[in-house]
Short mmCIF file of C-alpha atoms and ligand atoms in Angstrom, two decimals:
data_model
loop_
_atom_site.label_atom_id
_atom_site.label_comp_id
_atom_site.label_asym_id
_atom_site.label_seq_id
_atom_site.Cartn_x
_atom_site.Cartn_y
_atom_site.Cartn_z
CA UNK G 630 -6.09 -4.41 25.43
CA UNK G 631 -9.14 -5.52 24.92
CA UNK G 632 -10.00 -8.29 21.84
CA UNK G 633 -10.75 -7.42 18.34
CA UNK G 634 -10.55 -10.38 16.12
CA UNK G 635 -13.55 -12.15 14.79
CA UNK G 636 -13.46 -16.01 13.67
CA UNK G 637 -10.03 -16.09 14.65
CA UNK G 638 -9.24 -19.59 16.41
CA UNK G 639 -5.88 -20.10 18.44
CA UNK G 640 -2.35 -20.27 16.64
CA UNK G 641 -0.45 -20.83 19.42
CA UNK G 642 2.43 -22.74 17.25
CA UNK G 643 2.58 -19.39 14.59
CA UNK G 644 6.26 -18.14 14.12
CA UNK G 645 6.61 -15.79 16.41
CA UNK G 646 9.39 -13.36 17.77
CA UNK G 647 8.94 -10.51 20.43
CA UNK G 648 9.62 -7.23 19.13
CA UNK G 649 13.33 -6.02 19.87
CA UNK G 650 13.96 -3.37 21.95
CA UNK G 651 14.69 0.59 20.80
CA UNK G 652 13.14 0.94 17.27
CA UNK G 653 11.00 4.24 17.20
CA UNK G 654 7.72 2.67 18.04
CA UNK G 655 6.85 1.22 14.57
CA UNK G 656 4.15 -1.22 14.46
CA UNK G 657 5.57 -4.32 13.25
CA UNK G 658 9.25 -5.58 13.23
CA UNK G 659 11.05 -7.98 11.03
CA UNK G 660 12.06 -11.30 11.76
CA UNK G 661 15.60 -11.16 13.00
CA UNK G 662 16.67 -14.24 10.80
CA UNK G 663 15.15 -13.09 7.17
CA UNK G 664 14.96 -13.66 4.51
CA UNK G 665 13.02 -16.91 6.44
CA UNK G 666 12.92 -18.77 3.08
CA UNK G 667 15.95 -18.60 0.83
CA UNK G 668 16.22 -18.62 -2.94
CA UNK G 669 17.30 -21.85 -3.56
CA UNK G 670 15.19 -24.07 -1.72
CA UNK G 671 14.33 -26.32 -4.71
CA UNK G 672 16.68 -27.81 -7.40
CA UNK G 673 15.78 -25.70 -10.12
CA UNK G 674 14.73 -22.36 -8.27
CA UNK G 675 16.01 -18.96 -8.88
CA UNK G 676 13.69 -17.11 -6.51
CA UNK G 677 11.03 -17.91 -4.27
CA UNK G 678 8.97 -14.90 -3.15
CA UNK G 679 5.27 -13.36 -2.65
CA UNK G 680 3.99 -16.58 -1.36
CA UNK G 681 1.05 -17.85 1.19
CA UNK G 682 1.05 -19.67 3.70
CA UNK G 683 -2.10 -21.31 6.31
CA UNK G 684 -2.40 -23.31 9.10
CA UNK G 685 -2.81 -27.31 8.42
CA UNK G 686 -2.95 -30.30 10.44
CA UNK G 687 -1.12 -28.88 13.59
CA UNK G 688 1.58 -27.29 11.29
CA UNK G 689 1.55 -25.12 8.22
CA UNK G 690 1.17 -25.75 4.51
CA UNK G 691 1.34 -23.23 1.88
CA UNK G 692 1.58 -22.53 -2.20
CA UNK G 693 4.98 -20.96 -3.48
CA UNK G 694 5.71 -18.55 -5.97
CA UNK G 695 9.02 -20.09 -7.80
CA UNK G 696 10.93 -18.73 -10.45
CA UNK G 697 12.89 -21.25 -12.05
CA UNK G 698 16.84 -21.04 -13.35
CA UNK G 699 15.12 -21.01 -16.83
CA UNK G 700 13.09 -18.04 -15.04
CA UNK G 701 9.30 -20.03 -15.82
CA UNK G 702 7.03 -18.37 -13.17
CA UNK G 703 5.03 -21.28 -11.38
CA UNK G 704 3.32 -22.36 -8.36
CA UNK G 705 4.89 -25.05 -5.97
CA UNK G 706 3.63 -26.84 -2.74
CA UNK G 707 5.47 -26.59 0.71
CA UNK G 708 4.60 -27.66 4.19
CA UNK G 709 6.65 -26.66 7.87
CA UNK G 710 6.11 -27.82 11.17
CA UNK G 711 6.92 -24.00 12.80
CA UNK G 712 6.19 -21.89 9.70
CA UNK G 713 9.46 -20.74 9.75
CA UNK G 714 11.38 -24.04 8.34
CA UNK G 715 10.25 -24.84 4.90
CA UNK G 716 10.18 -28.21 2.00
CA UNK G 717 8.74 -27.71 -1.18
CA UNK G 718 8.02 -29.48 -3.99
CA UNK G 719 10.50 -29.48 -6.53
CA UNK G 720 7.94 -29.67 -9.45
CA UNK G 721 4.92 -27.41 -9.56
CA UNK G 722 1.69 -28.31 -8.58
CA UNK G 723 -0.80 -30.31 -11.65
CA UNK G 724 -4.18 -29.38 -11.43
CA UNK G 725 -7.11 -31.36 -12.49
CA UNK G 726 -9.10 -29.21 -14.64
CA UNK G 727 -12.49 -28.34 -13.59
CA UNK G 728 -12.23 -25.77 -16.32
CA UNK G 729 -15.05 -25.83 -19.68
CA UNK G 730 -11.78 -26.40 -21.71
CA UNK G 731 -9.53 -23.33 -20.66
CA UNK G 732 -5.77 -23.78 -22.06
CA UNK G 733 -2.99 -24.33 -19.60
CA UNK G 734 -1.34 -21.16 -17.98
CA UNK G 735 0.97 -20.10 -19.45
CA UNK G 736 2.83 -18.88 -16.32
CA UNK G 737 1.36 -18.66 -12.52
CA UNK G 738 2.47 -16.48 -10.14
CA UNK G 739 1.69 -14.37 -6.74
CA UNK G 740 -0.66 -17.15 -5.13
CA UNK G 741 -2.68 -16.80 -2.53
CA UNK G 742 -4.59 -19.59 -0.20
CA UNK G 743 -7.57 -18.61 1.69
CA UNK G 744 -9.54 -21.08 3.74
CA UNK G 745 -13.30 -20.65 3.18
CA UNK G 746 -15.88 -22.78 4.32
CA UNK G 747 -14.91 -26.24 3.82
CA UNK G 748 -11.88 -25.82 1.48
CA UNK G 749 -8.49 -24.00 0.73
CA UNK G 750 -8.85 -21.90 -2.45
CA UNK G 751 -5.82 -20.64 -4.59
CA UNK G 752 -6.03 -17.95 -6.30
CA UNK G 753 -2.92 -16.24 -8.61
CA UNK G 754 -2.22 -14.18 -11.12
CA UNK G 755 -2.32 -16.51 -14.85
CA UNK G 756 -0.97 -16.51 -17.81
CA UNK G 757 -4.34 -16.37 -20.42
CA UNK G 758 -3.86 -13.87 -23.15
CA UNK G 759 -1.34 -11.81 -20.59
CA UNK G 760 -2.25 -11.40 -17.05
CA UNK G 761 -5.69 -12.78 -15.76
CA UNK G 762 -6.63 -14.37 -12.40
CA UNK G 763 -6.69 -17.95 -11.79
CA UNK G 764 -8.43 -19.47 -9.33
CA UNK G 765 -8.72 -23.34 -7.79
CA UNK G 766 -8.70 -25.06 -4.66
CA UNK G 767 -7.62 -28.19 -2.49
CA UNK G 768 -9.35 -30.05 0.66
CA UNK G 769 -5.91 -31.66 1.68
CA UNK G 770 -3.22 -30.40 0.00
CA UNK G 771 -2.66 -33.30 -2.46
CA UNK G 772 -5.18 -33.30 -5.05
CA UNK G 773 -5.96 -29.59 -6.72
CA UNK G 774 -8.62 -28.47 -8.35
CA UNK G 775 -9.19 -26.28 -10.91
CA UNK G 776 -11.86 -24.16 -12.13
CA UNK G 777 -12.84 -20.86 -14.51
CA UNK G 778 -10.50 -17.45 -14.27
CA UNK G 779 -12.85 -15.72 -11.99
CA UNK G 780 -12.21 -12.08 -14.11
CA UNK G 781 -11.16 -11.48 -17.58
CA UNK G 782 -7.18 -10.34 -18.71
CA UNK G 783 -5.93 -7.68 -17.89
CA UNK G 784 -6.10 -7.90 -13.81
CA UNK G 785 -3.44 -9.34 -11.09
CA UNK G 786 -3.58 -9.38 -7.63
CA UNK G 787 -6.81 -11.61 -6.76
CA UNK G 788 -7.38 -11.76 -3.04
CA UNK G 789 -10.29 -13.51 -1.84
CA UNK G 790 -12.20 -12.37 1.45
CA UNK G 791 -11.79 -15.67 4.31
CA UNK G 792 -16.15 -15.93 4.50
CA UNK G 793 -19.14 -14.88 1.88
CA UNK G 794 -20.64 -11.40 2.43
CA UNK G 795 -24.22 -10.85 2.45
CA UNK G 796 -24.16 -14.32 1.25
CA UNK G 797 -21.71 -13.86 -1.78
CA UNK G 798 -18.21 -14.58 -2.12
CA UNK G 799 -15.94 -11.61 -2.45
CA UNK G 800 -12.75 -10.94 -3.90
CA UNK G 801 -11.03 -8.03 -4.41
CA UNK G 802 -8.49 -7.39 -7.42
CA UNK G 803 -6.62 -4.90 -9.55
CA UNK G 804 -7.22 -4.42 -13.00
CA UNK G 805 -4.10 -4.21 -14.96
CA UNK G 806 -2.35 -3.64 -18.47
CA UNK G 807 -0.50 -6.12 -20.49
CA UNK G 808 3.18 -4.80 -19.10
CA UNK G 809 4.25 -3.26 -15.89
CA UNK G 810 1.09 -1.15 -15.27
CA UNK G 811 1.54 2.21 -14.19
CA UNK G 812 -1.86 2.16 -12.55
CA UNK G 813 -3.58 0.56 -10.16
CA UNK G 814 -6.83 0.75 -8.01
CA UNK G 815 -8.04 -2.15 -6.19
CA UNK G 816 -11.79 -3.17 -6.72
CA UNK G 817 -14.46 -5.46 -4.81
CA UNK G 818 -16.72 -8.19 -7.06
CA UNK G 819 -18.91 -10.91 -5.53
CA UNK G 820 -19.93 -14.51 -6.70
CA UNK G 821 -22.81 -16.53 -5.62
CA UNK G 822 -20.61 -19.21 -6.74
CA UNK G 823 -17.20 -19.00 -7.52
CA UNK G 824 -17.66 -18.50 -10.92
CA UNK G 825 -20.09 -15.85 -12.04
CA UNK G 826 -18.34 -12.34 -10.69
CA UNK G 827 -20.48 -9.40 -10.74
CA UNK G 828 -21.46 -6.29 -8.38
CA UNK G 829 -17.88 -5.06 -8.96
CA UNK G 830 -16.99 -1.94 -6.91
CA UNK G 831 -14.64 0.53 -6.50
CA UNK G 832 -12.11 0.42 -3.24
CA UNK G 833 -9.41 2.57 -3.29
CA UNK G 834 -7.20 4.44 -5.81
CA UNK G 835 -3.22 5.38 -5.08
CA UNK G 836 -3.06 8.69 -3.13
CA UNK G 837 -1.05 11.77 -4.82
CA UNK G 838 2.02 13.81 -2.68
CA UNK G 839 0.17 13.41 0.98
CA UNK G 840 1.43 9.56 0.92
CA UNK G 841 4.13 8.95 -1.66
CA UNK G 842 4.61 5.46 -1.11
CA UNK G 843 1.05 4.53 -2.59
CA UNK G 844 0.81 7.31 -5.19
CA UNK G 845 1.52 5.13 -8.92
CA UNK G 846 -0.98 1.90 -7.81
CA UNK G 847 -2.10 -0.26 -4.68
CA UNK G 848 -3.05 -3.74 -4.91
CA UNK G 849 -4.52 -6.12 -1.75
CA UNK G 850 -1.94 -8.03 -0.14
CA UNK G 851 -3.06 -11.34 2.38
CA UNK G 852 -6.70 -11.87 2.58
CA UNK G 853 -8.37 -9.34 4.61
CA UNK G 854 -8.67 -10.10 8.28
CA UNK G 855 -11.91 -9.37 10.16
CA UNK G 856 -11.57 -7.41 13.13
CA UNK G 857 -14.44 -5.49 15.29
CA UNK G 858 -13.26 -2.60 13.58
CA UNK G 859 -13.81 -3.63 10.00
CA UNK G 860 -11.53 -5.58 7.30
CA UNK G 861 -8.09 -5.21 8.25
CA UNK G 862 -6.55 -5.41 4.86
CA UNK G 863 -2.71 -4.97 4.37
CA UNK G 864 -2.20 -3.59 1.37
CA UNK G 865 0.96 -2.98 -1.07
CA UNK G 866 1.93 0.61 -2.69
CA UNK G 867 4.15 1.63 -5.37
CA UNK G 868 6.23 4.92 -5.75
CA UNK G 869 7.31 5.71 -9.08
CA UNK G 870 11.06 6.60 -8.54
CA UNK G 871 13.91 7.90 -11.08
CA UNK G 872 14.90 4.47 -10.39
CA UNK G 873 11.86 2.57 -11.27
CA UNK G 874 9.03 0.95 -8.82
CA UNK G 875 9.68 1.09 -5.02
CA UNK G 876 6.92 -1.40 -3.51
CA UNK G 877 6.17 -0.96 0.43
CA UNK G 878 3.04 -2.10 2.24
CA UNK G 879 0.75 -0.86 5.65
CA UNK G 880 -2.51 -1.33 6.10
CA UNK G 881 -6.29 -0.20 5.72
CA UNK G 882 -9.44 -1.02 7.39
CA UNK G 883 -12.56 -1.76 5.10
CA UNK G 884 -16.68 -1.83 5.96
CA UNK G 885 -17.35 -5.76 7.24
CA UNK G 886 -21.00 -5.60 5.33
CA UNK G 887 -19.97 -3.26 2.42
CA UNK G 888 -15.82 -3.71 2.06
CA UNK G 889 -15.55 -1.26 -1.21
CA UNK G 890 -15.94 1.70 1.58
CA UNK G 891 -12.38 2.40 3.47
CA UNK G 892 -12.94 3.53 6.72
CA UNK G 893 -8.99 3.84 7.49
CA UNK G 894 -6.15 4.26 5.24
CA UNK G 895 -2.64 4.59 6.76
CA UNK G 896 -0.38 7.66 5.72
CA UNK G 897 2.70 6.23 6.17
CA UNK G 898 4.13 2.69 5.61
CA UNK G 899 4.43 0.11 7.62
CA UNK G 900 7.08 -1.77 5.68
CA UNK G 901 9.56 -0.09 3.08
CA UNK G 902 12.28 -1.73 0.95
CA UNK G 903 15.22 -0.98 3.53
CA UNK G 904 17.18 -3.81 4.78
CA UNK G 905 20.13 -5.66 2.23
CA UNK G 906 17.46 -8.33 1.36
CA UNK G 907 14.36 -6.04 0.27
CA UNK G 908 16.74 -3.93 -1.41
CA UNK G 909 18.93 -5.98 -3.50
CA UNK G 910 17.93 -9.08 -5.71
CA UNK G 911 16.37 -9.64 -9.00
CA UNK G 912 13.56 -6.94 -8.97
CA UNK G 913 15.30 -4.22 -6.59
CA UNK G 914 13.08 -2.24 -3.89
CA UNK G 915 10.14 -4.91 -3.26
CA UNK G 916 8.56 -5.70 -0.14
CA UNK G 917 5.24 -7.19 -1.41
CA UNK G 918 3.03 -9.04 1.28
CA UNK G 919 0.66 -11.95 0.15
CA UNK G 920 -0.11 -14.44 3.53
CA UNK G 921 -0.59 -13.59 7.30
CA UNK G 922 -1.27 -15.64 9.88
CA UNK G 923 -3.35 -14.50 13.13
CA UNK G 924 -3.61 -16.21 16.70
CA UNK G 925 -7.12 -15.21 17.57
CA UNK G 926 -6.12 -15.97 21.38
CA UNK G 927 -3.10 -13.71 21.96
CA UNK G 928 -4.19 -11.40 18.89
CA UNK G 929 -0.51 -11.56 17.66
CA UNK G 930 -0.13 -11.75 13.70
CA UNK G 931 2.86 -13.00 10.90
CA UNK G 932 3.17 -11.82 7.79
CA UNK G 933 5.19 -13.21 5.05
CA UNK G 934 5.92 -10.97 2.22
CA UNK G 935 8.50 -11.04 -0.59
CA UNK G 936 11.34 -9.51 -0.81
CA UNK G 937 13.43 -7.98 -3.82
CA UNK G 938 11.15 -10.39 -5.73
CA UNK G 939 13.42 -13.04 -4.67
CA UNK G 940 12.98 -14.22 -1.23
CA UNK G 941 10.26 -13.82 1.70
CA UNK G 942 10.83 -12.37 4.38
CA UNK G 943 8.43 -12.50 7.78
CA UNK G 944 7.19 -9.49 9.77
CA UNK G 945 5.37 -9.47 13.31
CA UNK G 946 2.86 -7.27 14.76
CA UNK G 947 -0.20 -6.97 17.05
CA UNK G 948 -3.51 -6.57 15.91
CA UNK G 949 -4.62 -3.96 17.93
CA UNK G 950 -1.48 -1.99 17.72
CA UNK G 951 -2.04 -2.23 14.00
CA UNK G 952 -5.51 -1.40 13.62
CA UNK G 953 -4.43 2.19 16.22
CA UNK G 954 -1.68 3.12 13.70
CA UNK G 955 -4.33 2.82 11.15
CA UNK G 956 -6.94 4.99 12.63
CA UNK G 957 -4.05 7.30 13.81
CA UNK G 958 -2.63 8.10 11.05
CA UNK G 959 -5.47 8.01 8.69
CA UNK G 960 -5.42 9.79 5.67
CA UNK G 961 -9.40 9.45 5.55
C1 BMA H 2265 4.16 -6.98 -9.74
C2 BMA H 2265 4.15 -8.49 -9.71
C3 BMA H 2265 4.84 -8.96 -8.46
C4 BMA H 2265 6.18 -8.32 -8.27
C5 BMA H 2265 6.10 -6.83 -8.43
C6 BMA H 2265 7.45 -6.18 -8.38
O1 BMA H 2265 3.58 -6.49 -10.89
O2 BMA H 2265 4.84 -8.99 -10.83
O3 BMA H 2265 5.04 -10.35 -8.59
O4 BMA H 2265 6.64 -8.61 -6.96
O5 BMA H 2265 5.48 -6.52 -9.65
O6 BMA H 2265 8.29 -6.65 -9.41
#
């Protein structure tokens, strides 16, 4: 198969198993040891779920999303040498405040790390008068930064792209309500600099009966990977069952100059709340992805979603195996 990914360099060290033999020729597999980061990995967690992870320093680093006992919602710091064997922080990460004066969150949650230019940015979903999007960054994991909520309350679910377009930063997001939100479209806005957000545009809205999975709200999952065949952009969906939500993911491919237009939407899912550990835990029926890592020689990819909102689990795919079920079973 010829190679698609753009501005990919080598991961050769990325956790990594083959996928298993029968199956019915789904795109990606699980991980056959998930959940591959428990709940209890610090002293005080409850859960530890929708998190990101990138590549640093020959191994991996990456920001957490841990519920604590006394169920706070915060962000922690963790680092592994294969991606798959994980220490974090006990206590969240302190910012330095780059802020004019903006009040500390009062919760963070569903982080996301995105390496763009010269630094890692964080972005999450913050605690400011309900849910809003918070935004910093690090150089080295050690010392964070910082600086404005990129979009005003309500929104969750800030995803940055990994390089400026048409020389503009761009992040996509999904407006919100103050509770459980049952709605959800996922818009584009660009920056010049990381804190002025403007040129918002529409991306995609849920789909009705021809795709159940996506049909009460759909929100961006890891940042969007570039591909010769546009953003690939894995994306979550939630079904509104007599039950409550049922969260499951696949993917979408998006314009590389002009990302707001969706060239390819998949149909079905990719990934579905279905084994014990997506199933049962403190939010029931989640699968939720938020970090994937991409060898740009072999074209394999990793993504680690969360699971039951209570651990993460880590699926494996090819690109270019992705990016065909896409176009194949496009609903555009
Ligand atoms: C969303 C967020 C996610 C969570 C999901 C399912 O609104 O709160 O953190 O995984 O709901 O509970």
């Amino acid at each position: 198969m010829h190679k698609i990914l753009k501005n990919a360099p080598p991961l050769p060290n990325m956790p990594w198993e083959e996928r298993p033999a029968g199956g019915r020729g789904e795109p990606m597999w699980r991980f056959s040891a998930n959940p591959v980061i428990p709940r209890n990995l610090t002293a005080t967690s409850n859960s530890i779920f929708n998190s990101a992870v990138v590549p640093f320093k020959g191994g991996f680093a990456g920001v957490f999303r841990v519920d604590d006992t006394s169920r706070r919602m915060n962000i922690h710091r963790g680092f592994s040498a294969d991606g798959m064997s994980w220490k974090l922080d006990d206590e969240p990460i302190r910012f330095l405040d780059g802020s004019a004066g903006l009040p500390e969150s009062e919760y963070k949650y569903d982080p996301r790390v995105v390496f763009v230019e010269d630094r890692y940015w964080i972005i999450w979903c913050n605690g400011y008068h309900g849910a809003s999007i918070g935004m910093g960054y690090t150089f080295d994991f050690e010392t964070f930064h910082r600086i404005e909520n990129p979009l005003m309350p309500y929104n969750r679910n800030g995803v940055l792209f990994p390089r400026k377009i048409r020389g503009n930063y761009a992040l996509l997001s999904r407006p919100s309500d103050s509770g459980h939100t049952p709605f959800g479209d996922i818009f584009y806005s660009e920056s010049p600099d990381m804190t002025y957000w403007g040129r918002h545009r529409h991306v995609m809205s849920p789909l009705g009966s021809q795709s159940l999975w996506q049909s009460t709200k759909v929100g961006a999952g890891p940042a969007p990977i570039e591909t010769t065949e546009g953003w690939l952009l894995f994306y979550h969906g939630v079904l509104n069952s007599c039950n409550g939500f049922v969260y499951s993911w696949s993917a979408a491919l998006l314009d590389l100059e002009e990302p707001w237009k969706v060239t390819a939407r998949s149909r079905p899912y990719i990934i579905n709340p279905s084994r014990d550990y997506e199933c049962v835990g403190d939010v029931p029926n989640v699968t939720f992805p938020c970090a994937a890592l991409v060898d740009g020689e072999t074209e394999r990819v990793a993504v680690y979603y969360g699971c039951a909102d209570t651990v993460t689990g880590l699926a494996f795919g090819r690109i270019g195996e992705i990016v065909d079920f896409v176009k194949k079973n496009s609903v555009i």
